[in-house]
Amino acid sequence: RNYHAPQGCLQYFYGNHGTGTVTAFNYDNPSSGYVGHLSGSYTICVRRERSQCVVAWTPPRYSADPMGLSISGNANSDHARGSCHSGDTPYPGQSICKEQYIEIPDSTCNSDGSGPFTQTNTARDGVTVITCDRICGKKLCLGGDICSGATDHAVVYSRRVPFELRVNFSPTGFAPQTFLNKGFKLNYFQQPC
């Protein structure tokens, strides 16, 4: 058996019937003294287990841990934010999730991992935004401001192999450094083909 991580994977998870939990290096350590460990870009990989074709990601229930996904924004924030990645820059007009975000390639709300891979939503300010694979803010949802308040996180699916979660915490970003966010804790599970 080959248990080596694929090239480019800083963290690699496998076994346990395709279920587990991944956390940011800064998870649950929200202090300004921890800032040095928040910068960097890396990839977390999950091995696709036999007969499994889709990986699903979700944080702990929002009611149990409102800061379980806390990538950017102030402590009073309670909504998701998102944007799209196209090459090295977000889609035109996207001004959020550019420096502090997680990215789930080919993410979708469909449990079989099928598209669409972009969502069109209306933000709180009434502006129409297109979102897809980049997620920041306080909720795991595919779209800006679509799950806010007491609404729980969404389950986000992807069938793109290898199963990856990309992390980007830019040292020049405004958060999580200034708002002492917890980072992220995501549970994952795999769906059969």
Short mmCIF file of C-alpha atoms in Angstrom, two decimals:
data_model
loop_
_atom_site.label_atom_id
_atom_site.label_comp_id
_atom_site.label_asym_id
_atom_site.label_seq_id
_atom_site.Cartn_x
_atom_site.Cartn_y
_atom_site.Cartn_z
CA ARG A 1 0.00 0.00 0.00
CA ASN A 2 1.06 3.55 -0.69
CA TYR A 3 0.38 5.88 2.24
CA HIS A 4 2.40 8.80 0.93
CA ALA A 5 0.62 12.10 0.53
CA PRO A 6 0.15 13.32 -3.03
CA GLN A 7 2.58 16.03 -4.06
CA GLY A 8 1.54 19.45 -2.79
CA CYS A 9 -0.46 18.19 0.22
CA LEU A 10 0.74 19.60 3.52
CA GLN A 11 -1.81 17.51 5.43
CA TYR A 12 -3.10 14.13 4.24
CA PHE A 13 -6.01 12.16 5.71
CA TYR A 14 -7.09 8.62 4.88
CA GLY A 15 -8.88 5.60 6.29
CA ASN A 16 -11.64 5.65 8.92
CA HIS A 17 -14.20 4.77 6.23
CA GLY A 18 -13.69 8.14 4.54
CA THR A 19 -14.72 10.28 7.51
CA GLY A 20 -12.73 12.64 9.68
CA THR A 21 -12.04 16.19 10.81
CA VAL A 22 -9.54 18.77 9.59
CA THR A 23 -8.61 21.98 11.35
CA ALA A 24 -6.59 25.08 10.58
CA PHE A 25 -3.28 25.28 12.38
CA ASN A 26 -4.65 28.23 14.34
CA TYR A 27 -7.95 26.57 15.23
CA ASP A 28 -9.21 27.56 18.64
CA ASN A 29 -6.15 29.70 19.39
CA PRO A 30 -7.52 33.19 18.73
CA SER A 31 -4.79 35.43 20.08
CA SER A 32 -2.71 38.16 18.56
CA GLY A 33 0.41 36.29 19.68
CA TYR A 34 -0.47 33.49 17.27
CA VAL A 35 -0.44 35.69 14.16
CA GLY A 36 2.88 34.31 12.89
CA HIS A 37 1.28 30.92 12.35
CA LEU A 38 -1.66 32.25 10.37
CA SER A 39 0.09 33.23 7.18
CA GLY A 40 0.58 30.85 4.32
CA SER A 41 -1.11 28.86 1.62
CA TYR A 42 -1.37 25.11 1.79
CA THR A 43 -3.49 22.18 0.67
CA ILE A 44 -5.20 19.57 2.82
CA CYS A 45 -5.87 16.34 0.96
CA VAL A 46 -8.21 13.46 1.71
CA ARG A 47 -7.65 10.09 0.04
CA ARG A 48 -10.60 8.89 -1.98
CA GLU A 49 -11.61 5.61 -0.38
CA ARG A 50 -12.69 2.56 -2.37
CA SER A 51 -16.09 2.96 -4.08
CA GLN A 52 -16.40 6.59 -2.92
CA CYS A 53 -16.75 9.39 -5.46
CA VAL A 54 -17.74 12.53 -3.54
CA VAL A 55 -16.36 14.28 -0.48
CA ALA A 56 -18.64 16.41 1.72
CA TRP A 57 -17.46 19.17 4.08
CA THR A 58 -19.29 20.81 6.98
CA PRO A 59 -18.29 22.55 10.23
CA PRO A 60 -19.81 21.65 13.61
CA ARG A 61 -23.42 22.81 14.01
CA TYR A 62 -23.57 26.60 14.21
CA SER A 63 -25.71 26.49 17.36
CA ALA A 64 -23.06 24.36 19.11
CA ASP A 65 -20.04 26.38 17.98
CA PRO A 66 -20.79 29.74 16.29
CA MET A 67 -17.06 30.21 15.64
CA GLY A 68 -16.43 26.71 14.18
CA LEU A 69 -15.85 28.36 10.83
CA SER A 70 -14.33 31.72 11.62
CA ILE A 71 -12.01 32.74 8.80
CA SER A 72 -12.62 36.46 8.55
CA GLY A 73 -14.88 39.17 9.88
CA ASN A 74 -15.53 40.58 13.31
CA ALA A 75 -17.00 38.72 16.25
CA ASN A 76 -20.53 40.01 15.53
CA SER A 77 -20.54 38.68 11.98
CA ASP A 78 -22.88 35.74 11.37
CA HIS A 79 -22.92 35.20 7.63
CA ALA A 80 -21.11 33.51 4.79
CA ARG A 81 -19.10 35.26 2.16
CA GLY A 82 -17.78 33.81 -1.05
CA SER A 83 -16.19 34.50 -4.38
CA CYS A 84 -14.74 32.64 -7.32
CA HIS A 85 -11.23 31.77 -8.33
CA SER A 86 -10.12 32.17 -11.92
CA GLY A 87 -6.40 31.83 -12.39
CA ASP A 88 -4.75 34.07 -9.82
CA THR A 89 -7.60 36.54 -9.37
CA PRO A 90 -11.27 36.37 -8.41
CA TYR A 91 -13.90 36.84 -11.10
CA PRO A 92 -14.46 40.45 -12.14
CA GLY A 93 -16.32 42.40 -9.49
CA GLN A 94 -15.36 40.05 -6.68
CA SER A 95 -13.81 41.98 -3.83
CA ILE A 96 -14.10 39.51 -0.97
CA CYS A 97 -12.37 36.27 -0.01
CA LYS A 98 -9.18 37.42 -1.71
CA GLU A 99 -6.71 37.08 1.16
CA GLN A 100 -8.26 34.93 3.92
CA TYR A 101 -10.28 31.98 2.64
CA ILE A 102 -10.66 28.27 2.13
CA GLU A 103 -11.25 26.90 -1.33
CA ILE A 104 -13.08 23.69 -2.22
CA PRO A 105 -12.47 23.02 -5.93
CA ASP A 106 -15.64 22.32 -7.97
CA SER A 107 -17.81 22.80 -4.88
CA THR A 108 -21.55 22.35 -5.15
CA CYS A 109 -24.67 21.96 -3.01
CA ASN A 110 -25.58 18.73 -4.83
CA SER A 111 -24.82 15.57 -2.83
CA ASP A 112 -23.73 13.68 -5.95
CA GLY A 113 -21.07 16.33 -6.62
CA SER A 114 -22.64 17.48 -9.88
CA GLY A 115 -22.80 21.12 -10.92
CA PRO A 116 -23.64 23.89 -11.14
CA PHE A 117 -20.34 25.03 -9.68
CA THR A 118 -21.31 28.71 -9.49
CA GLN A 119 -24.17 30.32 -7.60
CA THR A 120 -25.78 33.70 -8.13
CA ASN A 121 -26.95 35.41 -4.96
CA THR A 122 -28.01 38.81 -3.76
CA ALA A 123 -25.78 40.31 -1.07
CA ARG A 124 -27.07 42.29 1.92
CA ASP A 125 -26.43 45.53 0.02
CA GLY A 126 -28.62 44.35 -2.88
CA VAL A 127 -25.73 43.70 -5.26
CA THR A 128 -25.85 40.49 -7.30
CA VAL A 129 -22.75 38.38 -6.73
CA ILE A 130 -21.48 35.19 -8.33
CA THR A 131 -19.86 32.77 -5.91
CA CYS A 132 -18.34 29.35 -6.27
CA ASP A 133 -15.30 27.79 -4.63
CA ARG A 134 -13.88 30.37 -2.20
CA ILE A 135 -15.40 30.64 1.25
CA CYS A 136 -14.67 33.10 4.05
CA GLY A 137 -16.62 34.72 6.85
CA LYS A 138 -18.44 32.85 9.59
CA LYS A 139 -20.61 30.31 7.74
CA LEU A 140 -19.84 27.51 5.30
CA CYS A 141 -22.28 28.24 2.49
CA LEU A 142 -21.87 28.58 -1.23
CA GLY A 143 -22.81 32.19 -1.59
CA GLY A 144 -22.60 35.55 0.00
CA ASP A 145 -25.12 36.27 2.75
CA ILE A 146 -27.34 33.28 1.93
CA CYS A 147 -27.08 31.64 5.32
CA SER A 148 -26.97 34.21 8.07
CA GLY A 149 -28.27 34.58 11.60
CA ALA A 150 -29.23 31.31 13.28
CA THR A 151 -29.26 29.37 9.98
CA ASP A 152 -26.89 26.42 10.10
CA HIS A 153 -23.92 25.83 7.81
CA ALA A 154 -24.48 24.08 4.51
CA VAL A 155 -22.89 20.81 3.50
CA VAL A 156 -20.57 21.47 0.56
CA TYR A 157 -19.75 18.64 -1.85
CA SER A 158 -17.06 18.03 -4.47
CA ARG A 159 -16.27 15.09 -6.69
CA ARG A 160 -13.05 16.58 -8.02
CA VAL A 161 -10.19 14.16 -7.41
CA PRO A 162 -7.93 14.37 -5.53
CA PHE A 163 -10.20 15.56 -2.71
CA GLU A 164 -8.69 18.87 -1.62
CA LEU A 165 -9.29 21.76 0.72
CA ARG A 166 -7.06 24.71 -0.11
CA VAL A 167 -6.22 27.22 2.59
CA ASN A 168 -4.99 30.77 2.10
CA PHE A 169 -4.17 33.04 5.02
CA SER A 170 -2.32 36.02 3.59
CA PRO A 171 -0.06 37.87 6.02
CA THR A 172 -1.32 41.14 4.50
CA GLY A 173 -5.00 40.33 5.00
CA PHE A 174 -7.10 42.21 7.51
CA ALA A 175 -8.37 39.08 9.24
CA PRO A 176 -8.11 36.69 10.98
CA GLN A 177 -5.17 38.62 12.42
CA THR A 178 -7.06 41.61 13.77
CA PHE A 179 -10.31 39.90 14.81
CA LEU A 180 -8.87 36.86 16.62
CA ASN A 181 -10.89 34.35 14.59
CA LYS A 182 -10.63 30.66 15.45
CA GLY A 183 -9.83 29.43 11.92
CA PHE A 184 -11.83 26.41 10.84
CA LYS A 185 -12.84 22.95 11.90
CA LEU A 186 -14.42 20.91 9.12
CA ASN A 187 -15.87 17.45 9.34
CA TYR A 188 -15.70 15.46 6.12
CA PHE A 189 -17.36 12.31 4.88
CA GLN A 190 -17.41 10.53 1.56
CA GLN A 191 -20.38 9.49 -0.58
CA PRO A 192 -20.51 6.26 -2.63
CA CYS A 193 -20.36 6.24 -6.43
#
